[in-house]
PDB file of C-alpha atoms in Angstrom:
ATOM      1  CA  UNK A   1      -1.996 107.116 -13.529  1.00  0.00           C
ATOM      2  CA  UNK A   2      -0.444 105.544 -10.394  1.00  0.00           C
ATOM      3  CA  UNK A   3      -2.642 107.737  -8.160  1.00  0.00           C
ATOM      4  CA  UNK A   4      -5.849 106.662  -9.871  1.00  0.00           C
ATOM      5  CA  UNK A   5      -4.846 102.995  -9.677  1.00  0.00           C
ATOM      6  CA  UNK A   6      -4.165 103.349  -5.953  1.00  0.00           C
ATOM      7  CA  UNK A   7      -7.545 105.064  -5.481  1.00  0.00           C
ATOM      8  CA  UNK A   8      -9.313 102.308  -7.432  1.00  0.00           C
ATOM      9  CA  UNK A   9      -7.572  99.679  -5.285  1.00  0.00           C
ATOM     10  CA  UNK A  10      -8.802 101.358  -2.098  1.00  0.00           C
ATOM     11  CA  UNK A  11     -12.288 101.581  -3.530  1.00  0.00           C
ATOM     12  CA  UNK A  12     -12.280  97.835  -4.219  1.00  0.00           C
ATOM     13  CA  UNK A  13     -10.956  97.028  -0.733  1.00  0.00           C
ATOM     14  CA  UNK A  14     -13.563  99.257   0.944  1.00  0.00           C
ATOM     15  CA  UNK A  15     -16.347  97.748  -1.158  1.00  0.00           C
ATOM     16  CA  UNK A  16     -15.269  94.207  -0.255  1.00  0.00           C
ATOM     17  CA  UNK A  17     -15.124  95.127   3.438  1.00  0.00           C
ATOM     18  CA  UNK A  18     -18.601  96.647   3.265  1.00  0.00           C
ATOM     19  CA  UNK A  19     -19.983  93.514   1.601  1.00  0.00           C
ATOM     20  CA  UNK A  20     -18.297  91.304   4.205  1.00  0.00           C
ATOM     21  CA  UNK A  21     -19.728  93.401   7.041  1.00  0.00           C
ATOM     22  CA  UNK A  22     -23.194  93.259   5.476  1.00  0.00           C
ATOM     23  CA  UNK A  23     -22.918  89.476   5.269  1.00  0.00           C
ATOM     24  CA  UNK A  24     -22.025  89.281   8.957  1.00  0.00           C
ATOM     25  CA  UNK A  25     -25.054  91.386   9.901  1.00  0.00           C
ATOM     26  CA  UNK A  26     -27.320  89.154   7.832  1.00  0.00           C
ATOM     27  CA  UNK A  27     -26.605  86.132  10.036  1.00  0.00           C
ATOM     28  CA  UNK A  28     -29.118  84.953  12.597  1.00  0.00           C
ATOM     29  CA  UNK A  29     -29.054  87.232  15.649  1.00  0.00           C
ATOM     30  CA  UNK A  30     -29.036  84.276  18.044  1.00  0.00           C
ATOM     31  CA  UNK A  31     -31.398  82.703  20.545  1.00  0.00           C
ATOM     32  CA  UNK A  32     -34.095  84.830  22.080  1.00  0.00           C
ATOM     33  CA  UNK A  33     -34.504  87.032  19.029  1.00  0.00           C
ATOM     34  CA  UNK A  34     -37.262  86.376  16.535  1.00  0.00           C
ATOM     35  CA  UNK A  35     -35.869  85.985  13.041  1.00  0.00           C
ATOM     36  CA  UNK A  36     -37.792  86.610  10.816  1.00  0.00           C
ATOM     37  CA  UNK A  37     -40.410  88.551  12.752  1.00  0.00           C
ATOM     38  CA  UNK A  38     -43.906  87.101  12.682  1.00  0.00           C
ATOM     39  CA  UNK A  39     -46.452  88.562  10.322  1.00  0.00           C
ATOM     40  CA  UNK A  40     -48.609  91.184  12.018  1.00  0.00           C
ATOM     41  CA  UNK A  41     -52.072  90.069  13.067  1.00  0.00           C
ATOM     42  CA  UNK A  42     -54.944  90.915  10.765  1.00  0.00           C
ATOM     43  CA  UNK A  43     -56.720  92.778  13.548  1.00  0.00           C
ATOM     44  CA  UNK A  44     -55.315  94.599  16.575  1.00  0.00           C
ATOM     45  CA  UNK A  45     -55.052  92.526  19.766  1.00  0.00           C
ATOM     46  CA  UNK A  46     -58.225  92.491  21.846  1.00  0.00           C
ATOM     47  CA  UNK A  47     -56.188  93.503  24.901  1.00  0.00           C
ATOM     48  CA  UNK A  48     -55.674  97.054  23.639  1.00  0.00           C
ATOM     49  CA  UNK A  49     -57.830  99.627  25.369  1.00  0.00           C
ATOM     50  CA  UNK A  50     -60.302 100.940  22.830  1.00  0.00           C
ATOM     51  CA  UNK A  51     -59.822 104.593  21.985  1.00  0.00           C
ATOM     52  CA  UNK A  52     -56.855 104.924  24.367  1.00  0.00           C
ATOM     53  CA  UNK A  53     -54.139 107.335  23.386  1.00  0.00           C
ATOM     54  CA  UNK A  54     -51.635 106.344  26.030  1.00  0.00           C
ATOM     55  CA  UNK A  55     -50.638 103.636  28.479  1.00  0.00           C
ATOM     56  CA  UNK A  56     -49.106 105.019  31.648  1.00  0.00           C
ATOM     57  CA  UNK A  57     -48.809 108.466  30.071  1.00  0.00           C
ATOM     58  CA  UNK A  58     -46.765 107.248  27.082  1.00  0.00           C
ATOM     59  CA  UNK A  59     -48.075 106.756  23.541  1.00  0.00           C
ATOM     60  CA  UNK A  60     -49.231 103.302  22.478  1.00  0.00           C
ATOM     61  CA  UNK A  61     -46.620 101.252  20.623  1.00  0.00           C
ATOM     62  CA  UNK A  62     -47.250 100.459  16.971  1.00  0.00           C
ATOM     63  CA  UNK A  63     -49.185  97.254  16.220  1.00  0.00           C
ATOM     64  CA  UNK A  64     -46.029  95.622  14.798  1.00  0.00           C
ATOM     65  CA  UNK A  65     -44.216  96.103  18.127  1.00  0.00           C
ATOM     66  CA  UNK A  66     -47.155  94.625  20.043  1.00  0.00           C
ATOM     67  CA  UNK A  67     -47.280  91.623  17.706  1.00  0.00           C
ATOM     68  CA  UNK A  68     -43.543  91.011  18.173  1.00  0.00           C
ATOM     69  CA  UNK A  69     -43.849  91.293  21.964  1.00  0.00           C
ATOM     70  CA  UNK A  70     -46.810  88.911  22.104  1.00  0.00           C
ATOM     71  CA  UNK A  71     -45.045  86.400  19.839  1.00  0.00           C
ATOM     72  CA  UNK A  72     -41.999  86.473  22.156  1.00  0.00           C
ATOM     73  CA  UNK A  73     -44.118  85.197  25.074  1.00  0.00           C
ATOM     74  CA  UNK A  74     -46.492  82.517  23.739  1.00  0.00           C
ATOM     75  CA  UNK A  75     -47.014  81.198  27.310  1.00  0.00           C
ATOM     76  CA  UNK A  76     -49.094  84.306  28.107  1.00  0.00           C
ATOM     77  CA  UNK A  77     -51.456  84.049  25.134  1.00  0.00           C
ATOM     78  CA  UNK A  78     -53.772  85.862  24.995  1.00  0.00           C
ATOM     79  CA  UNK A  79     -51.630  88.600  26.528  1.00  0.00           C
ATOM     80  CA  UNK A  80     -52.944  91.997  27.595  1.00  0.00           C
ATOM     81  CA  UNK A  81     -50.902  95.186  27.343  1.00  0.00           C
ATOM     82  CA  UNK A  82     -50.146  96.530  30.838  1.00  0.00           C
ATOM     83  CA  UNK A  83     -47.585  99.211  30.048  1.00  0.00           C
ATOM     84  CA  UNK A  84     -45.402 100.452  27.212  1.00  0.00           C
ATOM     85  CA  UNK A  85     -42.757 103.125  26.979  1.00  0.00           C
ATOM     86  CA  UNK A  86     -40.405 104.207  24.201  1.00  0.00           C
ATOM     87  CA  UNK A  87     -36.772 103.237  24.678  1.00  0.00           C
ATOM     88  CA  UNK A  88     -33.414 103.713  22.962  1.00  0.00           C
ATOM     89  CA  UNK A  89     -30.633 101.129  23.316  1.00  0.00           C
ATOM     90  CA  UNK A  90     -26.919 101.513  22.497  1.00  0.00           C
ATOM     91  CA  UNK A  91     -26.689  98.111  20.784  1.00  0.00           C
ATOM     92  CA  UNK A  92     -28.603  95.622  18.671  1.00  0.00           C
ATOM     93  CA  UNK A  93     -29.079  93.428  21.774  1.00  0.00           C
ATOM     94  CA  UNK A  94     -31.828  95.830  22.954  1.00  0.00           C
ATOM     95  CA  UNK A  95     -30.237  96.230  26.380  1.00  0.00           C
ATOM     96  CA  UNK A  96     -30.120  92.451  26.951  1.00  0.00           C
ATOM     97  CA  UNK A  97     -26.701  91.140  25.862  1.00  0.00           C
ATOM     98  CA  UNK A  98     -26.354  87.352  25.806  1.00  0.00           C
ATOM     99  CA  UNK A  99     -23.836  85.901  28.286  1.00  0.00           C
ATOM    100  CA  UNK A 100     -20.430  86.085  26.618  1.00  0.00           C
ATOM    101  CA  UNK A 101     -22.058  87.301  23.424  1.00  0.00           C
ATOM    102  CA  UNK A 102     -21.265  90.243  21.213  1.00  0.00           C
ATOM    103  CA  UNK A 103     -23.762  92.911  20.172  1.00  0.00           C
ATOM    104  CA  UNK A 104     -23.571  95.210  17.178  1.00  0.00           C
ATOM    105  CA  UNK A 105     -23.032  98.788  18.307  1.00  0.00           C
ATOM    106  CA  UNK A 106     -25.918 100.817  16.909  1.00  0.00           C
ATOM    107  CA  UNK A 107     -28.507 103.149  18.337  1.00  0.00           C
ATOM    108  CA  UNK A 108     -31.782 101.214  18.270  1.00  0.00           C
ATOM    109  CA  UNK A 109     -35.129 102.870  18.956  1.00  0.00           C
ATOM    110  CA  UNK A 110     -37.886 100.670  20.254  1.00  0.00           C
ATOM    111  CA  UNK A 111     -40.233  99.892  23.123  1.00  0.00           C
ATOM    112  CA  UNK A 112     -40.270  98.284  26.555  1.00  0.00           C
ATOM    113  CA  UNK A 113     -43.592  96.451  26.682  1.00  0.00           C
ATOM    114  CA  UNK A 114     -45.134  94.801  29.752  1.00  0.00           C
ATOM    115  CA  UNK A 115     -47.671  92.071  29.010  1.00  0.00           C
ATOM    116  CA  UNK A 116     -50.005  90.169  31.350  1.00  0.00           C
ATOM    117  CA  UNK A 117     -51.481  86.738  30.784  1.00  0.00           C
ATOM    118  CA  UNK A 118     -54.988  85.644  31.739  1.00  0.00           C
ATOM    119  CA  UNK A 119     -53.585  83.947  34.854  1.00  0.00           C
ATOM    120  CA  UNK A 120     -51.947  87.167  36.131  1.00  0.00           C
ATOM    121  CA  UNK A 121     -48.348  86.353  35.144  1.00  0.00           C
ATOM    122  CA  UNK A 122     -46.419  89.218  33.532  1.00  0.00           C
ATOM    123  CA  UNK A 123     -43.505  89.529  31.131  1.00  0.00           C
ATOM    124  CA  UNK A 124     -41.286  92.437  30.086  1.00  0.00           C
ATOM    125  CA  UNK A 125     -40.246  92.434  26.429  1.00  0.00           C
ATOM    126  CA  UNK A 126     -37.791  94.762  24.681  1.00  0.00           C
ATOM    127  CA  UNK A 127     -38.804  95.384  21.053  1.00  0.00           C
ATOM    128  CA  UNK A 128     -36.843  97.249  18.399  1.00  0.00           C
ATOM    129  CA  UNK A 129     -35.521  96.985  14.836  1.00  0.00           C
ATOM    130  CA  UNK A 130     -37.876  94.122  14.003  1.00  0.00           C
ATOM    131  CA  UNK A 131     -36.709  91.982  16.931  1.00  0.00           C
ATOM    132  CA  UNK A 132     -38.067  91.128  20.372  1.00  0.00           C
ATOM    133  CA  UNK A 133     -36.068  89.998  23.412  1.00  0.00           C
ATOM    134  CA  UNK A 134     -37.569  88.717  26.620  1.00  0.00           C
ATOM    135  CA  UNK A 135     -36.276  90.710  29.623  1.00  0.00           C
ATOM    136  CA  UNK A 136     -38.395  89.142  32.380  1.00  0.00           C
ATOM    137  CA  UNK A 137     -40.582  86.116  31.870  1.00  0.00           C
ATOM    138  CA  UNK A 138     -43.364  84.383  33.778  1.00  0.00           C
TER     139      UNK A 138
END
């Protein structure tokens, strides 16, 4: 009996810790990250090359990633896709940690997307896990 009580106690402690950690992850990720992500556009952006399979030799990012990237840089609207490449980051900050900030350690797959505005200005956006962070802006 004492062994099963001890095991049940550890189970309760571990469950409470897991719930606390989940609550911490549910907080707002901070400035520069879209939360919640915008709803995807009803039609694909006009800037996408029609029938193209790749941009710069890499596959096209999914429409959700493009929508997140374009929403992260409203100053470039309507933005055209210049380049996109798959990326993997070692943290939830998508390779762009805030000054003095803390990032959750997790492998995050996503995209590095380069957009161009009608006036020729460009922006580099990191997109992954339903978030977009501006790396270089106009």
